[in-house]
Amino acid sequence: MEHDLSPATLAGLRRPRPYPAVSVLTPTHRREPDNAQDRVRLRNAVAAAKKQLEEDPSVSRDRRAEVSRELDRALAEVDLTYAEDGLAIFAAPGEHQVWTLSRSVPERVVLSHTFLTRNLVAAQAAERPFWVLSVAADRVKLWSGGAGRVVEEHLGGFPLDRPPEDFDPERQERIGDAPSTFRDEGTRRFLRDADAAMGKVLRAHPRPLYITGPEPALSLFDEAGALASDAVLVPHGGLAHGSAEAVWQAVRPVLEDEARGSVEAVARELDAARGRKDFAAGVDELWESAHTGRVRLLAVEENFKVTMRDDGEHLLPARDGDLDAREDIVDEIVEQCLETGADVRFVPDGALRDADGIAGVLRY
């Protein structure tokens, strides 16, 4: 199952397909007992997609059979042991993908010429993914972080290990000669190579970068490469050989401090926007402003969801299940704002109580 939505991957998902490109979305659960019905719900959603294919007169018998096979293959790949809060299955002639999302999605089946991506985009923005690079003189390890966890990432050649003939970590531990180790030219070359490898990862998968390591390693990494000046340095040794939990506990305080600062900065920007009369609040106003590209900063409460319908002029409240209901209108606003270059921030529930859960600063 896929999780990391890079710009190149998103562009590929948005590429037009031969009709029908089928998107199947369903909420899932991480823990018992809520996850007991996830498998049944997912099978029912796939069955509903096949039924729509059967009833669509514009889909030929051969095309219907081909896409149905792709749906079956996708369903067979789903491992709900690793489920998060939502799941998306994409199927088209000759291809299928399964995506797990850290944000709940409405149950939906859509047949179109493109896959439905807005829920993936909103989930990625809400998760605030980041990279952690753990640096030591003999090893550099890459971790992918987000949604309260980190996991080791095997990407771009990571983990990188220095050839054993050039380095004796047991001697370092025995006699404590770390300072001389990090003055060694071989170590400098090794960390320069790691810097270059991480640069390639960031170009393909841009995210904030945190670098952990003992002080001498961080200092040399800064001298030897180009990435440290734009990264957050977290002095903490041993993590290049450590566990995911150890890495998470090391970076967690830094992330929490940044999150608090971000929420306070958003509140200040919104207050200033009220005074300048370039403030917007509520789903209806933000939906219109997002589609005209006017939103510079969008703030959304983390679990804010609302179902609306479009009467042609405004969005009005609706019930889940109504034929014209738009259950993921918030995700649509988030995606549209990101498309037009807005800064999207998710804030704790209740932080935007006076703005009905969603607010923005307008460009004009």
mmCIF file of C-alpha atoms in Angstrom:
data_model
loop_
_atom_site.group_PDB
_atom_site.id
_atom_site.type_symbol
_atom_site.label_atom_id
_atom_site.label_comp_id
_atom_site.label_asym_id
_atom_site.label_seq_id
_atom_site.Cartn_x
_atom_site.Cartn_y
_atom_site.Cartn_z
ATOM 1 C CA MET A 1 0.000 0.000 0.000
ATOM 2 C CA GLU A 2 1.225 3.501 -0.869
ATOM 3 C CA HIS A 3 1.602 6.361 1.597
ATOM 4 C CA ASP A 4 4.142 8.942 0.411
ATOM 5 C CA LEU A 5 2.579 11.419 -2.025
ATOM 6 C CA SER A 6 5.484 13.103 -3.794
ATOM 7 C CA PRO A 7 4.871 15.858 -6.379
ATOM 8 C CA ALA A 8 5.835 13.469 -9.191
ATOM 9 C CA THR A 9 3.460 10.791 -7.873
ATOM 10 C CA LEU A 10 0.614 13.281 -7.570
ATOM 11 C CA ALA A 11 1.183 14.484 -11.129
ATOM 12 C CA GLY A 12 1.020 10.865 -12.289
ATOM 13 C CA LEU A 13 -2.232 10.255 -10.445
ATOM 14 C CA ARG A 14 -3.791 13.354 -11.993
ATOM 15 C CA ARG A 15 -2.896 12.300 -15.531
ATOM 16 C CA PRO A 16 -6.037 11.634 -17.627
ATOM 17 C CA ARG A 17 -6.860 7.965 -18.165
ATOM 18 C CA PRO A 18 -9.069 6.119 -20.614
ATOM 19 C CA TYR A 19 -12.565 6.095 -19.131
ATOM 20 C CA PRO A 20 -13.348 4.777 -16.596
ATOM 21 C CA ALA A 21 -10.729 5.674 -13.995
ATOM 22 C CA VAL A 22 -12.311 4.357 -10.790
ATOM 23 C CA SER A 23 -11.693 5.851 -7.342
ATOM 24 C CA VAL A 24 -12.958 3.929 -4.308
ATOM 25 C CA LEU A 25 -12.659 5.689 -0.948
ATOM 26 C CA THR A 26 -13.590 4.273 2.427
ATOM 27 C CA PRO A 27 -12.851 5.172 6.062
ATOM 28 C CA THR A 28 -10.758 2.695 8.062
ATOM 29 C CA HIS A 29 -9.679 2.391 11.675
ATOM 30 C CA ARG A 30 -6.336 1.801 13.347
ATOM 31 C CA ARG A 31 -7.529 -0.183 16.374
ATOM 32 C CA GLU A 32 -10.054 -2.669 17.681
ATOM 33 C CA PRO A 33 -13.007 -2.791 18.006
ATOM 34 C CA ASP A 34 -13.611 -0.025 15.436
ATOM 35 C CA ASN A 35 -11.710 -1.883 12.721
ATOM 36 C CA ALA A 36 -13.878 -5.017 12.943
ATOM 37 C CA GLN A 37 -16.084 -3.966 10.011
ATOM 38 C CA ASP A 38 -13.374 -2.417 7.816
ATOM 39 C CA ARG A 39 -12.901 -5.507 5.639
ATOM 40 C CA VAL A 40 -16.641 -5.876 5.008
ATOM 41 C CA ARG A 41 -17.037 -2.164 4.306
ATOM 42 C CA LEU A 42 -14.149 -2.231 1.835
ATOM 43 C CA ARG A 43 -15.549 -5.255 -0.015
ATOM 44 C CA ASN A 44 -18.938 -3.557 -0.217
ATOM 45 C CA ALA A 45 -17.341 -0.404 -1.631
ATOM 46 C CA VAL A 46 -15.533 -2.395 -4.329
ATOM 47 C CA ALA A 47 -18.782 -4.220 -5.112
ATOM 48 C CA ALA A 48 -20.512 -0.846 -5.463
ATOM 49 C CA ALA A 49 -17.810 0.240 -7.915
ATOM 50 C CA LYS A 50 -18.340 -2.889 -9.999
ATOM 51 C CA LYS A 51 -22.086 -2.241 -9.974
ATOM 52 C CA GLN A 52 -21.540 1.288 -11.294
ATOM 53 C CA LEU A 53 -19.339 -0.148 -14.035
ATOM 54 C CA GLU A 54 -22.077 -2.643 -14.912
ATOM 55 C CA GLU A 55 -24.725 0.047 -15.111
ATOM 56 C CA ASP A 56 -22.693 2.578 -17.107
ATOM 57 C CA PRO A 57 -23.697 2.206 -20.774
ATOM 58 C CA SER A 58 -20.553 4.013 -21.960
ATOM 59 C CA VAL A 59 -18.294 1.245 -20.590
ATOM 60 C CA SER A 60 -17.788 -1.677 -22.956
ATOM 61 C CA ARG A 61 -17.940 -5.277 -21.726
ATOM 62 C CA ASP A 62 -14.206 -5.801 -22.257
ATOM 63 C CA ARG A 63 -13.296 -2.542 -20.524
ATOM 64 C CA ARG A 64 -15.640 -3.358 -17.622
ATOM 65 C CA ALA A 65 -14.031 -6.775 -17.169
ATOM 66 C CA GLU A 66 -10.519 -5.307 -17.311
ATOM 67 C CA VAL A 67 -11.181 -2.639 -14.691
ATOM 68 C CA SER A 68 -13.022 -5.134 -12.477
ATOM 69 C CA ARG A 69 -9.943 -7.364 -12.519
ATOM 70 C CA GLU A 70 -7.802 -4.410 -11.472
ATOM 71 C CA LEU A 71 -10.194 -3.718 -8.587
ATOM 72 C CA ASP A 72 -9.894 -7.342 -7.468
ATOM 73 C CA ARG A 73 -6.102 -7.172 -7.616
ATOM 74 C CA ALA A 74 -6.114 -3.971 -5.575
ATOM 75 C CA LEU A 75 -8.445 -5.504 -2.994
ATOM 76 C CA ALA A 76 -6.115 -8.501 -2.654
ATOM 77 C CA GLU A 77 -3.205 -6.152 -1.870
ATOM 78 C CA VAL A 78 -4.958 -4.385 1.004
ATOM 79 C CA ASP A 79 -3.450 -5.255 4.386
ATOM 80 C CA LEU A 80 -5.682 -3.731 7.044
ATOM 81 C CA THR A 81 -3.087 -4.598 9.684
ATOM 82 C CA TYR A 82 -1.416 -1.351 8.606
ATOM 83 C CA ALA A 83 -4.626 0.627 8.134
ATOM 84 C CA GLU A 84 -4.752 4.267 9.129
ATOM 85 C CA ASP A 85 -7.847 6.488 8.981
ATOM 86 C CA GLY A 86 -8.789 6.121 5.331
ATOM 87 C CA LEU A 87 -8.151 4.030 2.244
ATOM 88 C CA ALA A 88 -8.239 4.846 -1.453
ATOM 89 C CA ILE A 89 -8.218 2.348 -4.300
ATOM 90 C CA PHE A 90 -7.568 3.601 -7.821
ATOM 91 C CA ALA A 91 -8.193 1.339 -10.804
ATOM 92 C CA ALA A 92 -8.126 1.961 -14.540
ATOM 93 C CA PRO A 93 -7.419 -0.168 -17.599
ATOM 94 C CA GLY A 94 -4.064 -1.856 -17.016
ATOM 95 C CA GLU A 95 -3.311 -0.374 -13.579
ATOM 96 C CA HIS A 96 -4.328 -0.125 -9.946
ATOM 97 C CA GLN A 97 -3.020 1.491 -6.747
ATOM 98 C CA VAL A 98 -3.876 1.267 -3.063
ATOM 99 C CA TRP A 99 -3.290 4.260 -0.786
ATOM 100 C CA THR A 100 -3.546 4.436 2.983
ATOM 101 C CA LEU A 101 -4.405 7.855 4.451
ATOM 102 C CA SER A 102 -3.854 9.389 7.869
ATOM 103 C CA ARG A 103 -7.080 11.386 7.549
ATOM 104 C CA SER A 104 -10.638 10.053 7.409
ATOM 105 C CA VAL A 105 -12.415 10.076 4.046
ATOM 106 C CA PRO A 106 -16.073 9.786 3.043
ATOM 107 C CA GLU A 107 -17.244 6.501 1.565
ATOM 108 C CA ARG A 108 -17.359 7.182 -2.151
ATOM 109 C CA VAL A 109 -17.101 5.629 -5.618
ATOM 110 C CA VAL A 110 -16.253 7.923 -8.543
ATOM 111 C CA LEU A 111 -15.940 7.027 -12.230
ATOM 112 C CA SER A 112 -14.124 9.659 -14.279
ATOM 113 C CA HIS A 113 -11.189 10.286 -16.607
ATOM 114 C CA THR A 114 -8.895 11.027 -13.632
ATOM 115 C CA PHE A 115 -8.479 9.660 -10.129
ATOM 116 C CA LEU A 116 -9.920 11.567 -7.152
ATOM 117 C CA THR A 117 -6.828 12.976 -5.405
ATOM 118 C CA ARG A 118 -8.080 15.722 -3.115
ATOM 119 C CA ASN A 119 -8.372 13.446 -0.080
ATOM 120 C CA LEU A 120 -4.783 12.268 -0.535
ATOM 121 C CA VAL A 121 -3.568 15.852 -0.835
ATOM 122 C CA ALA A 122 -5.442 16.969 2.297
ATOM 123 C CA ALA A 123 -4.229 13.950 4.274
ATOM 124 C CA GLN A 124 -0.634 14.671 3.272
ATOM 125 C CA ALA A 125 -0.963 18.318 4.316
ATOM 126 C CA ALA A 126 -2.555 17.392 7.644
ATOM 127 C CA GLU A 127 0.091 14.791 8.417
ATOM 128 C CA ARG A 128 2.941 17.307 7.972
ATOM 129 C CA PRO A 129 5.489 14.690 6.810
ATOM 130 C CA PHE A 130 9.167 15.253 7.486
ATOM 131 C CA TRP A 131 12.548 13.566 7.095
ATOM 132 C CA VAL A 132 15.014 12.698 9.832
ATOM 133 C CA LEU A 133 18.628 12.012 8.891
ATOM 134 C CA SER A 134 20.622 10.315 11.663
ATOM 135 C CA VAL A 135 24.332 10.930 11.220
ATOM 136 C CA ALA A 136 27.325 9.046 12.613
ATOM 137 C CA ALA A 137 30.885 8.644 11.393
ATOM 138 C CA ASP A 138 30.212 5.116 10.109
ATOM 139 C CA ARG A 139 26.518 5.193 9.171
ATOM 140 C CA VAL A 140 23.805 7.617 8.030
ATOM 141 C CA LYS A 141 20.209 6.441 8.288
ATOM 142 C CA LEU A 142 17.041 8.028 6.850
ATOM 143 C CA TRP A 143 13.693 8.077 8.632
ATOM 144 C CA SER A 144 10.273 9.138 7.346
ATOM 145 C CA GLY A 145 8.146 10.917 9.919
ATOM 146 C CA GLY A 146 4.586 12.123 10.345
ATOM 147 C CA ALA A 147 1.399 11.566 12.353
ATOM 148 C CA GLY A 148 3.178 10.763 15.596
ATOM 149 C CA ARG A 149 5.764 8.285 14.376
ATOM 150 C CA VAL A 150 8.911 7.707 12.353
ATOM 151 C CA VAL A 151 9.820 4.662 10.270
ATOM 152 C CA GLU A 152 13.080 3.783 8.574
ATOM 153 C CA GLU A 153 13.069 4.725 4.885
ATOM 154 C CA HIS A 154 15.074 2.783 2.302
ATOM 155 C CA LEU A 155 15.331 5.464 -0.353
ATOM 156 C CA GLY A 156 18.137 7.142 -2.258
ATOM 157 C CA GLY A 157 20.675 4.518 -1.190
ATOM 158 C CA PHE A 158 20.001 4.915 2.544
ATOM 159 C CA PRO A 159 21.122 3.643 4.935
ATOM 160 C CA LEU A 160 24.669 4.542 3.947
ATOM 161 C CA ASP A 161 27.507 2.623 5.601
ATOM 162 C CA ARG A 162 31.133 3.648 5.563
ATOM 163 C CA PRO A 163 33.490 0.879 4.366
ATOM 164 C CA PRO A 164 34.643 -1.021 7.463
ATOM 165 C CA GLU A 165 38.323 -0.919 6.537
ATOM 166 C CA ASP A 166 38.306 2.869 6.943
ATOM 167 C CA PHE A 167 36.706 2.990 10.349
ATOM 168 C CA ASP A 168 36.859 1.174 13.686
ATOM 169 C CA PRO A 169 33.766 2.042 15.769
ATOM 170 C CA GLU A 170 34.827 -0.392 18.527
ATOM 171 C CA ARG A 171 38.076 1.536 18.994
ATOM 172 C CA GLN A 172 36.117 4.784 19.215
ATOM 173 C CA GLU A 173 33.883 3.341 21.932
ATOM 174 C CA ARG A 174 36.887 1.864 23.775
ATOM 175 C CA ILE A 175 39.135 4.911 23.926
ATOM 176 C CA GLY A 176 36.663 7.733 23.223
ATOM 177 C CA ASP A 177 38.428 9.312 20.264
ATOM 178 C CA ALA A 178 35.279 10.750 18.623
ATOM 179 C CA PRO A 179 36.819 14.229 18.097
ATOM 180 C CA SER A 180 39.683 12.836 15.991
ATOM 181 C CA THR A 181 37.233 10.612 14.110
ATOM 182 C CA PHE A 182 35.260 13.635 12.984
ATOM 183 C CA ARG A 183 38.432 15.432 11.896
ATOM 184 C CA ASP A 184 39.288 12.527 9.609
ATOM 185 C CA GLU A 185 39.173 13.268 5.868
ATOM 186 C CA GLY A 186 37.545 9.905 5.188
ATOM 187 C CA THR A 187 34.681 10.827 7.494
ATOM 188 C CA ARG A 188 34.356 14.174 5.738
ATOM 189 C CA ARG A 189 34.058 12.450 2.333
ATOM 190 C CA PHE A 190 31.539 9.982 3.722
ATOM 191 C CA LEU A 191 29.299 12.726 5.134
ATOM 192 C CA ARG A 192 29.673 14.772 1.936
ATOM 193 C CA ASP A 193 28.363 11.779 -0.012
ATOM 194 C CA ALA A 194 25.470 11.461 2.452
ATOM 195 C CA ASP A 195 24.660 15.152 2.003
ATOM 196 C CA ALA A 196 24.569 14.724 -1.790
ATOM 197 C CA ALA A 197 22.363 11.613 -1.535
ATOM 198 C CA MET A 198 19.920 13.392 0.776
ATOM 199 C CA GLY A 199 19.815 16.351 -1.593
ATOM 200 C CA LYS A 200 18.508 14.047 -4.328
ATOM 201 C CA VAL A 201 15.837 12.681 -1.972
ATOM 202 C CA LEU A 202 14.690 16.201 -1.085
ATOM 203 C CA ARG A 203 14.443 17.234 -4.730
ATOM 204 C CA ALA A 204 12.158 14.276 -5.449
ATOM 205 C CA HIS A 205 10.302 14.328 -2.102
ATOM 206 C CA PRO A 206 10.485 17.831 -0.571
ATOM 207 C CA ARG A 207 9.826 17.893 3.179
ATOM 208 C CA PRO A 208 11.261 19.606 6.259
ATOM 209 C CA LEU A 209 14.532 17.961 7.311
ATOM 210 C CA TYR A 210 15.778 17.230 10.843
ATOM 211 C CA ILE A 211 19.337 15.989 11.327
ATOM 212 C CA THR A 212 20.350 14.093 14.470
ATOM 213 C CA GLY A 213 23.833 13.156 15.611
ATOM 214 C CA PRO A 214 26.538 13.953 18.158
ATOM 215 C CA GLU A 215 27.767 17.532 18.084
ATOM 216 C CA PRO A 216 31.006 16.729 16.194
ATOM 217 C CA ALA A 217 29.038 14.870 13.490
ATOM 218 C CA LEU A 218 26.572 17.732 13.058
ATOM 219 C CA SER A 219 29.387 20.254 12.849
ATOM 220 C CA LEU A 220 31.261 18.263 10.212
ATOM 221 C CA PHE A 221 28.065 17.553 8.259
ATOM 222 C CA ASP A 222 27.431 21.297 8.171
ATOM 223 C CA GLU A 223 30.977 21.995 6.948
ATOM 224 C CA ALA A 224 31.076 19.176 4.400
ATOM 225 C CA GLY A 225 27.708 19.682 2.702
ATOM 226 C CA ALA A 226 24.926 22.100 1.848
ATOM 227 C CA LEU A 227 21.819 20.790 3.616
ATOM 228 C CA ALA A 228 22.445 21.506 7.286
ATOM 229 C CA SER A 229 21.959 25.263 6.951
ATOM 230 C CA ASP A 230 18.295 24.748 5.944
ATOM 231 C CA ALA A 231 17.633 21.843 8.325
ATOM 232 C CA VAL A 232 16.851 21.650 12.037
ATOM 233 C CA LEU A 233 19.797 20.157 13.916
ATOM 234 C CA VAL A 234 18.963 17.882 16.864
ATOM 235 C CA PRO A 235 22.074 17.026 18.920
ATOM 236 C CA HIS A 236 21.570 13.377 19.907
ATOM 237 C CA GLY A 237 24.070 10.587 19.306
ATOM 238 C CA GLY A 238 23.470 6.900 18.689
ATOM 239 C CA LEU A 239 20.409 7.193 16.460
ATOM 240 C CA ALA A 240 22.130 6.080 13.264
ATOM 241 C CA HIS A 241 22.229 2.667 14.962
ATOM 242 C CA GLY A 242 19.073 3.203 17.012
ATOM 243 C CA SER A 243 15.385 2.299 16.823
ATOM 244 C CA ALA A 244 12.486 4.216 15.325
ATOM 245 C CA GLU A 245 11.100 4.824 18.814
ATOM 246 C CA ALA A 246 14.411 6.320 19.976
ATOM 247 C CA VAL A 247 14.454 8.659 16.974
ATOM 248 C CA TRP A 248 10.849 9.697 17.595
ATOM 249 C CA GLN A 249 11.538 10.492 21.247
ATOM 250 C CA ALA A 250 14.542 12.598 20.210
ATOM 251 C CA VAL A 251 12.706 14.731 17.647
ATOM 252 C CA ARG A 252 9.321 14.850 19.362
ATOM 253 C CA PRO A 253 10.089 17.792 21.705
ATOM 254 C CA VAL A 254 11.412 19.805 18.756
ATOM 255 C CA LEU A 255 8.295 19.070 16.701
ATOM 256 C CA GLU A 256 5.995 19.972 19.600
ATOM 257 C CA ASP A 257 7.781 23.281 20.148
ATOM 258 C CA GLU A 258 7.493 24.065 16.443
ATOM 259 C CA ALA A 259 3.807 23.124 16.413
ATOM 260 C CA ARG A 260 3.053 25.453 19.318
ATOM 261 C CA GLY A 261 4.940 28.259 17.629
ATOM 262 C CA SER A 262 3.110 27.624 14.356
ATOM 263 C CA VAL A 263 -0.326 27.780 15.992
ATOM 264 C CA GLU A 264 0.571 31.034 17.731
ATOM 265 C CA ALA A 265 1.892 32.503 14.471
ATOM 266 C CA VAL A 266 -1.309 31.518 12.623
ATOM 267 C CA ALA A 267 -3.427 33.152 15.322
ATOM 268 C CA ARG A 268 -1.428 36.375 15.003
ATOM 269 C CA GLU A 269 -1.783 36.373 11.212
ATOM 270 C CA LEU A 270 -5.532 35.824 11.408
ATOM 271 C CA ASP A 271 -5.933 38.617 13.965
ATOM 272 C CA ALA A 272 -3.917 40.992 11.783
ATOM 273 C CA ALA A 273 -6.007 40.016 8.745
ATOM 274 C CA ARG A 274 -9.197 40.927 10.589
ATOM 275 C CA GLY A 275 -7.828 44.412 11.093
ATOM 276 C CA ARG A 276 -6.824 44.736 7.423
ATOM 277 C CA LYS A 277 -10.175 43.402 6.181
ATOM 278 C CA ASP A 278 -8.509 40.550 4.270
ATOM 279 C CA PHE A 279 -9.857 37.844 6.587
ATOM 280 C CA ALA A 280 -12.256 35.072 5.504
ATOM 281 C CA ALA A 281 -14.016 32.423 7.575
ATOM 282 C CA GLY A 282 -16.470 29.603 7.097
ATOM 283 C CA VAL A 283 -16.737 26.941 4.413
ATOM 284 C CA ASP A 284 -18.834 28.922 1.939
ATOM 285 C CA GLU A 285 -16.588 31.992 1.902
ATOM 286 C CA LEU A 286 -13.348 29.965 1.827
ATOM 287 C CA TRP A 287 -14.657 27.677 -0.921
ATOM 288 C CA GLU A 288 -15.291 30.643 -3.213
ATOM 289 C CA SER A 289 -12.010 32.351 -2.323
ATOM 290 C CA ALA A 290 -10.035 29.141 -2.841
ATOM 291 C CA HIS A 291 -11.419 28.625 -6.337
ATOM 292 C CA THR A 292 -10.554 32.189 -7.328
ATOM 293 C CA GLY A 293 -6.995 31.812 -5.999
ATOM 294 C CA ARG A 294 -7.399 34.534 -3.366
ATOM 295 C CA VAL A 295 -6.286 32.560 -0.289
ATOM 296 C CA ARG A 296 -2.745 33.235 0.940
ATOM 297 C CA LEU A 297 -2.992 31.362 4.261
ATOM 298 C CA LEU A 298 -5.564 28.693 5.119
ATOM 299 C CA ALA A 299 -6.033 27.472 8.692
ATOM 300 C CA VAL A 300 -8.128 24.343 9.330
ATOM 301 C CA GLU A 301 -8.895 22.539 12.570
ATOM 302 C CA GLU A 302 -7.393 19.040 12.421
ATOM 303 C CA ASN A 303 -10.661 17.085 12.593
ATOM 304 C CA PHE A 304 -12.976 19.647 11.030
ATOM 305 C CA LYS A 305 -15.444 17.982 8.652
ATOM 306 C CA VAL A 306 -18.725 19.278 7.297
ATOM 307 C CA THR A 307 -21.146 18.113 4.616
ATOM 308 C CA MET A 308 -22.450 20.752 2.215
ATOM 309 C CA ARG A 309 -24.305 21.043 -1.075
ATOM 310 C CA ASP A 310 -23.862 23.579 -3.859
ATOM 311 C CA ASP A 311 -27.002 25.469 -4.912
ATOM 312 C CA GLY A 312 -25.140 27.184 -7.767
ATOM 313 C CA GLU A 313 -24.319 30.326 -5.791
ATOM 314 C CA HIS A 314 -23.443 29.190 -2.278
ATOM 315 C CA LEU A 315 -22.669 26.141 -0.202
ATOM 316 C CA LEU A 316 -25.492 25.136 2.113
ATOM 317 C CA PRO A 317 -25.579 22.547 4.925
ATOM 318 C CA ALA A 318 -26.527 19.044 3.830
ATOM 319 C CA ARG A 319 -26.894 15.589 5.330
ATOM 320 C CA ASP A 320 -24.538 12.697 4.691
ATOM 321 C CA GLY A 321 -26.030 10.545 1.961
ATOM 322 C CA ASP A 322 -27.908 13.328 0.163
ATOM 323 C CA LEU A 323 -27.534 12.902 -3.587
ATOM 324 C CA ASP A 324 -25.898 16.322 -4.010
ATOM 325 C CA ALA A 325 -23.917 16.222 -0.747
ATOM 326 C CA ARG A 326 -20.215 17.071 -0.767
ATOM 327 C CA GLU A 327 -18.865 15.243 2.256
ATOM 328 C CA ASP A 328 -15.219 16.139 1.631
ATOM 329 C CA ILE A 329 -15.673 19.821 0.851
ATOM 330 C CA VAL A 330 -12.952 20.715 3.389
ATOM 331 C CA ASP A 331 -10.452 18.479 1.594
ATOM 332 C CA GLU A 332 -11.470 20.114 -1.699
ATOM 333 C CA ILE A 333 -10.742 23.565 -0.249
ATOM 334 C CA VAL A 334 -7.376 22.380 1.098
ATOM 335 C CA GLU A 335 -6.352 20.920 -2.261
ATOM 336 C CA GLN A 336 -7.454 23.998 -4.177
ATOM 337 C CA CYS A 337 -5.555 26.316 -1.840
ATOM 338 C CA LEU A 338 -2.393 24.246 -2.188
ATOM 339 C CA GLU A 339 -2.806 24.289 -5.970
ATOM 340 C CA THR A 340 -2.833 28.090 -5.954
ATOM 341 C CA GLY A 341 0.230 28.387 -3.709
ATOM 342 C CA ALA A 342 -1.443 29.033 -0.357
ATOM 343 C CA ASP A 343 0.197 28.133 2.940
ATOM 344 C CA VAL A 344 -2.090 25.507 4.557
ATOM 345 C CA ARG A 345 -1.852 24.983 8.329
ATOM 346 C CA PHE A 346 -3.779 22.460 10.414
ATOM 347 C CA VAL A 347 -4.385 23.595 14.000
ATOM 348 C CA PRO A 348 -5.810 21.833 17.078
ATOM 349 C CA ASP A 349 -9.559 21.383 17.326
ATOM 350 C CA GLY A 350 -11.207 24.401 18.944
ATOM 351 C CA ALA A 351 -8.481 26.842 17.892
ATOM 352 C CA LEU A 352 -10.798 28.370 15.255
ATOM 353 C CA ARG A 353 -14.034 28.196 17.192
ATOM 354 C CA ASP A 354 -14.918 31.792 16.324
ATOM 355 C CA ALA A 355 -14.382 31.038 12.617
ATOM 356 C CA ASP A 356 -16.438 27.816 12.438
ATOM 357 C CA GLY A 357 -13.412 25.561 12.094
ATOM 358 C CA ILE A 358 -11.792 27.114 9.022
ATOM 359 C CA ALA A 359 -10.316 30.552 8.313
ATOM 360 C CA GLY A 360 -8.007 32.242 5.881
ATOM 361 C CA VAL A 361 -5.955 35.306 5.013
ATOM 362 C CA LEU A 362 -6.715 36.645 1.540
ATOM 363 C CA ARG A 363 -4.267 37.985 -1.021
ATOM 364 C CA TYR A 364 -6.599 40.786 -2.063
#
